Amino acid sequence: MKKIIGALICASLSFGVQVESGNTVIEISAAAISVIHGPVKIFEMDPYYTAKSTWGNCAKFGDALEAVSVDGSSAIQRTKKNAAIAGESRFTAAENGFTAEYSVTIASNTGAHFGVWDVYLTRSIFADAIVLHGGQLLPLRTSKWDTIEVERFSIRTAIGEWSFDLAASGPAKWLLRSTCDRGWGAEERKTFTLLNQMANIPAEGISVKLRIEAKFTPAPGYDPLLQQSEAAASSMKKILDRYRLNTGEMPVDAAKRADFYAQRIAALTADLAESRLDPRAGVIIPEPKRYVKKIGAYPIPKKADIACNTEHDAALELLTLDLARYGSTAARADISEKACAMRIGVPSKDASVAAACVRLGIDTNEFARAEGYAIAVTPSEILVAGSGPRGVLYGVQTLRQIIRPGKAGAEVPACSIVDWPDMQFRGYYLENTASASRDELFHLIRNVYSYYKANVLMVEINWLKYAWRSHPEVSATNAIALSELTAIADYAKKYKMRLIPAVFTYGKVGNLLKSHPDIAEDAAAAKIGKAGTYCPNNEASYSLIFDLMSEIIDATKCDAMHIGHDEISGMVACPVCKAMAPADLFANDVNKIHGFLAGKNVEAMIWGDFILETARWKGFTANSGHSSYGNFIVHPAADTIHKDVIICDWQYSASTNFPTLAHFAEKGFRVIGCSWYNDQNNYSLTKAVREIGQAGILVTDWGFLAVRSPSANALLGAVYSWNSATPEPSALPYDPQAVFAASVLNRDRSSQKFGASFTPVNLGSAANRMLIGDSNAWIGLSVRSDLTYLPKGDIRLLGIPYRIGDKGVVVAAANTKRGDAVSGKIGVNAKSKGLVFLHGVSVENPTVFKQIFGGYRVTYSDGTSVTVPITTENAVHWTSTTPRVNPWGSWKYQFAWNSTCAWEGITRRGEAVNLQAYEWINPRPNDTIISVEAQAKDLPGLMIGLVALTAVQ
């Protein structure tokens, strides 16, 4: 029996639709087509597209859609007649199978060389399955698969047999190939594909028809509905495991088990912090070398005197800010004040601190190492002692992590802690700093980087973004004063962080060449604005960059500078450079800049990829001889580059072994391992650096500030470089991404203050969609895509109470034809310091780049109103694992810059979903809020769903 989603004509032609029949669901959009059978995505297809001979994009079938319709269990897409790819696609769901068809004409003179349709087979289903083809049985192995031509064939999997009938009217044959060993792209695309790839498209164009018919015969005993329930239960169990919580006894029935897990998560996380840690558990990150928990706690008074010297201003500032959230004020007391119950300092400098160490049984020799510290807390006093000022600061950062709510305010549990770092260099690379405000950067220094005991902040400087005195022609019209860079450097220094400026030299200098085309390596490319490399044999190149570097050094008082040298395109173009070996050009440039910096007592650092040979270091980041950069052999430069230059070896794979680090060390260089967002990569790379006795780790952050996503960065590089005995990611007692994301959040929200009260708001008549039900429930995607496992009633999620009823408020972009763009009015009728919106978003082609979805219109009693924007910073696409438009790779998409992932769950078919809690700070807390309305922008496929609203008093 077929389940049909009614006929639909979409005004927005990129908006996706779904069709269902029996156990099969097909999701179709302009960007991707997915076939789901039971609970599992079996196939994912790229829409038909064309590409140039260099694989640059020409056109995609979905670029020029004119009509999208649903006819029973078929979805049809039609393009405009004059499109570069014109025609029709039809995707039809069958009870156990599907049919997919393209009938397209590639227009003349489009520059297209290839025409491609690629269908990806889910690896977990098809890996090591048996292919039945031409009377042969062929294992579909991930380690080795020879591409074969196919028309009619079958694949026998554990859940049943898929039979394919493929047809193509064009010149290309259908192929069954492997992409399992691809070194690039999303992990889900490293699998097997059915590929129809036409080459040498004639200039006059061509018409082709392509068809796939797939039929599924379930294996004996395979029940898709049972598997769907099992998948749902398994998915919910994985979510529970990420919270590191005990499951307790559970039902045997799979459907009931998934619901049990959902209720268990809600109950056990009700009063966890936004980091998903129990504030009373005393978890410290990084884990100290010695941590003894004792009985009792020190209650911090409303007026807290802290004995310390002025050199500990940063530590005092931290405690002052944190205690203010509990209603306590902190003030400095003289370090010699004996009656003071809270004391921080260095025993070798402060006699009263030394005496307190003796009194509290602290052996100062235990933390005498650089940056070491000790903490002693009893019910009557607190002592933080450091081997030096930096150790004192790190001790206070640890103390902040165990401050917790007590009966009347803040308290600190009794304990004894001794700690020190294992690695001397623990850094974060911060890209795109010019896009962030001073307050944002200060927050990151204070509450993220220093909080987890990093001691280096590497700040990337875009040549255009700063106002240069020596060369004002380089600066963009909206350039930032160098005094801002000075402020960042001074604040980092206050928090004992060494600031290292990072610039690009030699390559990636197209921004410099806009104002100075005379120094371009490729003069012809410079004339059309496409040059990216300066000429290393032109003295004017160095006159320019040395002037700018001098300004940076003066502004930051830095002792090191990163000078780039990665991924260089455009080398060896001018006649002089063509006469020299690329390795000599590279080494000469590095050495010349190193010599200039050394004259100013500044060390030089470079990326290591261009002095690693591509052919030798397969599987690692190595770009000497790489075709993407001109095949130039640069790695011999490693033998002539000055050995005082520090190599930053960026390796982002999940490998457990990184021999490139030892390679550089053996050549006499100091080496910094550079990780990114992947937890396992941070663990393994840090371990590899420590094993060869090198200095430490630099966590790079591509995308972190550019798109305001905490998922583009990592906690664990700093953690593992501080304490190498920390367990690997899967064994940690916390979710590192959730902890990192929580630390990025603004700490000044009303909900985070001691004694905050909450009033859940009834959504009233504005609630217009059932959260559970048929295909029109929630955001109306499918009967399998609702909020089945979201607990209902009065519940708490990570410390915030909500009232979740049977219905939510859903607004839709006009192009979807699925609801109103403006909701009814939600009555608040109260004064409030802030509002917490528990919401989710569904949008066509979700992206990590900033997007405005709409807003909440908040109306006050005087009739005035303000609109609270709903953006990618506070709301994310509600299906957590749906790929985003993201040039950097796959992140954990359930975390946002300015909201908390308050609820993680699954759909009925087991797809991971999330709801975000975004707290808006009311600029007019003394004025009564009358109502709130949700508003959706006219974005392709946009649906905004508000599940609950809570006012904070």
mmCIF file of C-alpha atoms in Angstrom, residues 289 364-374 385-392 394 419-426 453 455 721-722:
data_model
loop_
_atom_site.group_PDB
_atom_site.id
_atom_site.type_symbol
_atom_site.label_atom_id
_atom_site.label_comp_id
_atom_site.label_asym_id
_atom_site.label_seq_id
_atom_site.Cartn_x
_atom_site.Cartn_y
_atom_site.Cartn_z
ATOM 1 C CA LYS A 289 48.118 15.680 37.846
ATOM 2 C CA THR A 364 56.054 23.723 47.031
ATOM 3 C CA ASN A 365 58.562 21.406 45.353
ATOM 4 C CA GLU A 366 55.702 19.460 43.804
ATOM 5 C CA PHE A 367 54.612 22.335 41.575
ATOM 6 C CA ALA A 368 57.976 24.047 41.147
ATOM 7 C CA ARG A 369 57.950 23.345 37.403
ATOM 8 C CA ALA A 370 57.220 26.178 34.970
ATOM 9 C CA GLU A 371 53.511 27.092 35.006
ATOM 10 C CA GLY A 372 52.827 24.722 37.894
ATOM 11 C CA TYR A 373 50.338 25.471 40.656
ATOM 12 C CA ALA A 374 48.646 24.041 43.733
ATOM 13 C CA ALA A 385 49.834 29.026 44.877
ATOM 14 C CA GLY A 386 51.837 29.117 41.647
ATOM 15 C CA SER A 387 55.447 28.545 40.699
ATOM 16 C CA GLY A 388 55.183 31.966 39.038
ATOM 17 C CA PRO A 389 52.492 34.416 37.891
ATOM 18 C CA ARG A 390 51.430 32.143 35.044
ATOM 19 C CA GLY A 391 51.004 29.232 37.436
ATOM 20 C CA VAL A 392 48.850 31.415 39.702
ATOM 21 C CA TYR A 394 46.213 28.675 35.735
ATOM 22 C CA ASP A 419 49.272 20.429 38.589
ATOM 23 C CA TRP A 420 51.728 21.436 35.858
ATOM 24 C CA PRO A 421 51.876 21.175 32.034
ATOM 25 C CA ASP A 422 53.613 18.488 30.008
ATOM 26 C CA MET A 423 54.303 20.676 26.962
ATOM 27 C CA GLN A 424 55.663 24.202 26.862
ATOM 28 C CA PHE A 425 53.828 25.332 23.684
ATOM 29 C CA ARG A 426 50.021 25.127 23.823
ATOM 30 C CA LYS A 453 45.500 26.692 29.843
ATOM 31 C CA ASN A 455 49.687 29.911 26.534
ATOM 32 C CA SER A 721 49.364 19.126 25.515
ATOM 33 C CA TRP A 722 48.759 20.049 29.170
#
